[in-house]
């Protein structure tokens, strides 16, 4: 596994009181991140219950409220983990055709037990995405584009997987946005005609009640792929 660096860790997020989220934000390389998630996999769902972790639910609600993706569309879950987002895509959103990709085999093993994905693939953003370009109608991702995880430049790889006219929707911590490399990447992808804004979500809390993380306010950034 490569030691390629992940997105830089933010000091405020590093003080998050959630034990496993705290560990994930400490990662400085893909190798460290994979190790943490392999260890976390067997207890992940029990530590990320909906009363304390709203990130995937907010994303699904945004997609449904704005009718951004048809329930019959082919959707790839980027950094699918144990399938928590996929579970809500099916149960709350009614989506029927999901694939998932993740760098942690432990997470993929747990996701497979849910029986909600047609295909699960091991791959790492920025290193290797063993999926063909222009394959899916939409890509969704929750808790992946954040410190200690996938860097902003990985969005170029994600957009390539989506058919023209398709949607890319992912959560991003709102109060980190302006001081991160996301604005530059977003602007570059717009200027190059790769995508256009499809209407981002309103801000919502991913970890309500977690004072250490400041409730972790998120926005589900949403783009329509043009080419």
GROMACS .gro file of C-alpha atoms in nm:
model
  227
    1UNK     CA    1   0.000   0.000   0.000
    2UNK     CA    2   0.136   0.340  -0.096
    3UNK     CA    3   0.226   0.599   0.167
    4UNK     CA    4   0.085   0.874  -0.054
    5UNK     CA    5  -0.034   1.154   0.170
    6UNK     CA    6  -0.401   1.206   0.238
    7UNK     CA    7  -0.576   1.540   0.294
    8UNK     CA    8  -0.404   1.733   0.578
    9UNK     CA    9  -0.553   1.691   0.924
   10UNK     CA   10  -0.727   1.986   1.085
   11UNK     CA   11  -0.647   2.059   1.452
   12UNK     CA   12  -1.011   2.119   1.544
   13UNK     CA   13  -1.122   1.791   1.392
   14UNK     CA   14  -0.834   1.613   1.562
   15UNK     CA   15  -0.996   1.703   1.894
   16UNK     CA   16  -1.319   1.522   1.801
   17UNK     CA   17  -1.446   1.324   2.101
   18UNK     CA   18  -1.556   1.026   1.888
   19UNK     CA   19  -1.279   0.767   1.939
   20UNK     CA   20  -1.269   0.622   1.588
   21UNK     CA   21  -1.338   0.945   1.400
   22UNK     CA   22  -1.054   1.096   1.603
   23UNK     CA   23  -0.821   0.815   1.491
   24UNK     CA   24  -0.920   0.857   1.125
   25UNK     CA   25  -0.848   1.230   1.133
   26UNK     CA   26  -0.496   1.157   1.260
   27UNK     CA   27  -0.402   0.969   0.944
   28UNK     CA   28  -0.127   1.118   0.730
   29UNK     CA   29  -0.110   0.852   0.456
   30UNK     CA   30  -0.334   0.609   0.272
   31UNK     CA   31  -0.155   0.322   0.446
   32UNK     CA   32  -0.243   0.459   0.791
   33UNK     CA   33  -0.600   0.527   0.681
   34UNK     CA   34  -0.645   0.173   0.549
   35UNK     CA   35  -0.513   0.025   0.874
   36UNK     CA   36  -0.751   0.232   1.088
   37UNK     CA   37  -1.052   0.139   0.879
   38UNK     CA   38  -0.964  -0.230   0.868
   39UNK     CA   39  -0.961  -0.226   1.249
   40UNK     CA   40  -1.276  -0.014   1.272
   41UNK     CA   41  -1.475  -0.223   1.022
   42UNK     CA   42  -1.617  -0.485   1.260
   43UNK     CA   43  -1.767  -0.227   1.497
   44UNK     CA   44  -1.819   0.063   1.255
   45UNK     CA   45  -2.197   0.058   1.227
   46UNK     CA   46  -2.246   0.036   1.602
   47UNK     CA   47  -2.023   0.341   1.654
   48UNK     CA   48  -2.193   0.552   1.385
   49UNK     CA   49  -2.560   0.524   1.480
   50UNK     CA   50  -2.801   0.779   1.326
   51UNK     CA   51  -2.855   0.962   1.657
   52UNK     CA   52  -2.490   1.065   1.654
   53UNK     CA   53  -2.386   1.056   1.287
   54UNK     CA   54  -2.601   1.237   1.034
   55UNK     CA   55  -2.362   1.277   0.740
   56UNK     CA   56  -2.505   1.008   0.509
   57UNK     CA   57  -2.866   1.082   0.602
   58UNK     CA   58  -2.829   1.450   0.513
   59UNK     CA   59  -2.684   1.359   0.173
   60UNK     CA   60  -2.967   1.119   0.087
   61UNK     CA   61  -3.229   1.369   0.202
   62UNK     CA   62  -3.072   1.633  -0.024
   63UNK     CA   63  -3.080   1.404  -0.328
   64UNK     CA   64  -3.443   1.309  -0.272
   65UNK     CA   65  -3.569   1.656  -0.181
   66UNK     CA   66  -3.431   1.800  -0.504
   67UNK     CA   67  -3.495   1.498  -0.730
   68UNK     CA   68  -3.132   1.500  -0.840
   69UNK     CA   69  -3.091   1.128  -0.914
   70UNK     CA   70  -3.354   0.880  -1.034
   71UNK     CA   71  -3.402   0.574  -0.812
   72UNK     CA   72  -3.329   0.349  -1.112
   73UNK     CA   73  -2.998   0.525  -1.188
   74UNK     CA   74  -2.667   0.343  -1.164
   75UNK     CA   75  -2.484   0.488  -0.863
   76UNK     CA   76  -2.132   0.431  -0.732
   77UNK     CA   77  -2.068   0.485  -0.361
   78UNK     CA   78  -1.716   0.627  -0.332
   79UNK     CA   79  -1.543   0.518  -0.012
   80UNK     CA   80  -1.846   0.304   0.068
   81UNK     CA   81  -1.702   0.163   0.392
   82UNK     CA   82  -1.939  -0.084   0.556
   83UNK     CA   83  -2.225   0.037   0.338
   84UNK     CA   84  -2.378   0.286   0.578
   85UNK     CA   85  -2.449   0.543   0.307
   86UNK     CA   86  -2.564   0.264   0.075
   87UNK     CA   87  -2.804   0.143   0.343
   88UNK     CA   88  -2.967   0.486   0.366
   89UNK     CA   89  -2.967   0.523  -0.014
   90UNK     CA   90  -3.183   0.211  -0.027
   91UNK     CA   91  -3.396   0.254   0.285
   92UNK     CA   92  -3.454   0.630   0.275
   93UNK     CA   93  -3.399   0.703  -0.092
   94UNK     CA   94  -3.534   0.394  -0.266
   95UNK     CA   95  -3.227   0.363  -0.489
   96UNK     CA   96  -3.187   0.023  -0.653
   97UNK     CA   97  -2.860   0.002  -0.845
   98UNK     CA   98  -2.556   0.060  -0.625
   99UNK     CA   99  -2.191  -0.032  -0.662
  100UNK     CA  100  -1.929   0.047  -0.398
  101UNK     CA  101  -1.557   0.109  -0.390
  102UNK     CA  102  -1.328   0.136  -0.087
  103UNK     CA  103  -0.959   0.091  -0.007
  104UNK     CA  104  -1.026  -0.113   0.309
  105UNK     CA  105  -1.092  -0.482   0.253
  106UNK     CA  106  -1.227  -0.507   0.607
  107UNK     CA  107  -1.488  -0.244   0.527
  108UNK     CA  108  -1.578  -0.409   0.196
  109UNK     CA  109  -1.627  -0.743   0.374
  110UNK     CA  110  -1.879  -0.582   0.608
  111UNK     CA  111  -2.052  -0.398   0.322
  112UNK     CA  112  -2.096  -0.726   0.139
  113UNK     CA  113  -2.299  -0.865   0.428
  114UNK     CA  114  -2.568  -0.600   0.375
  115UNK     CA  115  -2.658  -0.733   0.031
  116UNK     CA  116  -2.727  -0.387  -0.112
  117UNK     CA  117  -2.443  -0.353  -0.366
  118UNK     CA  118  -2.436  -0.521  -0.705
  119UNK     CA  119  -2.055  -0.493  -0.712
  120UNK     CA  120  -1.790  -0.410  -0.452
  121UNK     CA  121  -1.443  -0.312  -0.567
  122UNK     CA  122  -1.118  -0.246  -0.379
  123UNK     CA  123  -0.949   0.073  -0.495
  124UNK     CA  124  -0.792   0.395  -0.372
  125UNK     CA  125  -0.877   0.748  -0.483
  126UNK     CA  126  -0.574   0.913  -0.635
  127UNK     CA  127  -0.397   0.582  -0.688
  128UNK     CA  128  -0.620   0.334  -0.864
  129UNK     CA  129  -0.989   0.324  -0.944
  130UNK     CA  130  -1.042  -0.009  -1.123
  131UNK     CA  131  -1.368   0.104  -1.282
  132UNK     CA  132  -1.420   0.221  -1.643
  133UNK     CA  133  -1.485   0.585  -1.727
  134UNK     CA  134  -1.837   0.708  -1.814
  135UNK     CA  135  -2.000   0.414  -1.638
  136UNK     CA  136  -2.240   0.559  -1.380
  137UNK     CA  137  -2.530   0.802  -1.367
  138UNK     CA  138  -2.417   0.931  -1.028
  139UNK     CA  139  -2.149   0.912  -0.762
  140UNK     CA  140  -2.215   0.967  -0.392
  141UNK     CA  141  -1.971   0.990  -0.105
  142UNK     CA  142  -2.003   1.058   0.267
  143UNK     CA  143  -1.716   1.130   0.506
  144UNK     CA  144  -1.448   1.064   0.243
  145UNK     CA  145  -1.342   1.410   0.126
  146UNK     CA  146  -1.215   1.532   0.460
  147UNK     CA  147  -0.887   1.565   0.656
  148UNK     CA  148  -0.700   1.235   0.697
  149UNK     CA  149  -0.886   1.096   0.397
  150UNK     CA  150  -0.908   1.155   0.020
  151UNK     CA  151  -0.754   1.481  -0.111
  152UNK     CA  152  -0.952   1.727  -0.324
  153UNK     CA  153  -0.767   1.630  -0.643
  154UNK     CA  154  -0.936   1.290  -0.622
  155UNK     CA  155  -1.252   1.457  -0.750
  156UNK     CA  156  -1.106   1.452  -1.102
  157UNK     CA  157  -1.099   1.071  -1.081
  158UNK     CA  158  -1.457   1.055  -0.955
  159UNK     CA  159  -1.593   1.279  -1.230
  160UNK     CA  160  -1.441   1.052  -1.496
  161UNK     CA  161  -1.660   0.765  -1.378
  162UNK     CA  162  -1.981   0.958  -1.444
  163UNK     CA  163  -2.171   0.985  -1.772
  164UNK     CA  164  -2.232   1.336  -1.910
  165UNK     CA  165  -2.538   1.478  -1.736
  166UNK     CA  166  -2.479   1.264  -1.427
  167UNK     CA  167  -2.442   1.382  -1.067
  168UNK     CA  168  -2.152   1.386  -0.821
  169UNK     CA  169  -2.259   1.451  -0.461
  170UNK     CA  170  -2.030   1.434  -0.159
  171UNK     CA  171  -2.012   1.574   0.193
  172UNK     CA  172  -1.751   1.831   0.287
  173UNK     CA  173  -1.692   2.000   0.621
  174UNK     CA  174  -1.821   2.352   0.570
  175UNK     CA  175  -1.594   2.545   0.807
  176UNK     CA  176  -1.281   2.401   0.647
  177UNK     CA  177  -1.381   2.485   0.293
  178UNK     CA  178  -1.232   2.831   0.242
  179UNK     CA  179  -0.892   2.734   0.385
  180UNK     CA  180  -0.865   2.409   0.192
  181UNK     CA  181  -0.771   2.325  -0.167
  182UNK     CA  182  -1.133   2.245  -0.256
  183UNK     CA  183  -1.226   2.592  -0.386
  184UNK     CA  184  -0.936   2.583  -0.632
  185UNK     CA  185  -1.021   2.230  -0.750
  186UNK     CA  186  -1.391   2.314  -0.782
  187UNK     CA  187  -1.311   2.627  -0.982
  188UNK     CA  188  -1.065   2.445  -1.208
  189UNK     CA  189  -1.313   2.169  -1.285
  190UNK     CA  190  -1.580   2.427  -1.367
  191UNK     CA  191  -1.346   2.630  -1.588
  192UNK     CA  192  -1.237   2.316  -1.774
  193UNK     CA  193  -1.600   2.231  -1.840
  194UNK     CA  194  -1.583   1.905  -1.644
  195UNK     CA  195  -1.888   1.989  -1.433
  196UNK     CA  196  -2.125   2.263  -1.321
  197UNK     CA  197  -2.301   2.331  -0.992
  198UNK     CA  198  -2.625   2.133  -0.959
  199UNK     CA  199  -2.728   2.298  -0.630
  200UNK     CA  200  -2.547   2.225  -0.306
  201UNK     CA  201  -2.731   2.133   0.014
  202UNK     CA  202  -2.792   2.359   0.307
  203UNK     CA  203  -2.547   2.325   0.596
  204UNK     CA  204  -2.626   2.049   0.846
  205UNK     CA  205  -2.449   1.886   1.144
  206UNK     CA  206  -2.279   1.550   1.092
  207UNK     CA  207  -2.197   1.499   1.461
  208UNK     CA  208  -2.467   1.686   1.654
  209UNK     CA  209  -2.369   1.735   2.016
  210UNK     CA  210  -1.998   1.670   1.962
  211UNK     CA  211  -1.848   1.988   2.106
  212UNK     CA  212  -1.492   1.878   2.031
  213UNK     CA  213  -1.570   1.868   1.660
  214UNK     CA  214  -1.800   2.172   1.675
  215UNK     CA  215  -2.087   1.946   1.561
  216UNK     CA  216  -1.897   1.893   1.233
  217UNK     CA  217  -2.110   2.110   0.999
  218UNK     CA  218  -2.132   1.968   0.648
  219UNK     CA  219  -2.255   2.065   0.304
  220UNK     CA  220  -2.342   1.805   0.042
  221UNK     CA  221  -2.165   1.956  -0.258
  222UNK     CA  222  -2.347   1.861  -0.576
  223UNK     CA  223  -2.226   1.885  -0.935
  224UNK     CA  224  -2.355   1.789  -1.278
  225UNK     CA  225  -2.090   1.630  -1.500
  226UNK     CA  226  -2.062   1.786  -1.846
  227UNK     CA  227  -1.798   1.573  -2.012
   0.00000   0.00000   0.00000
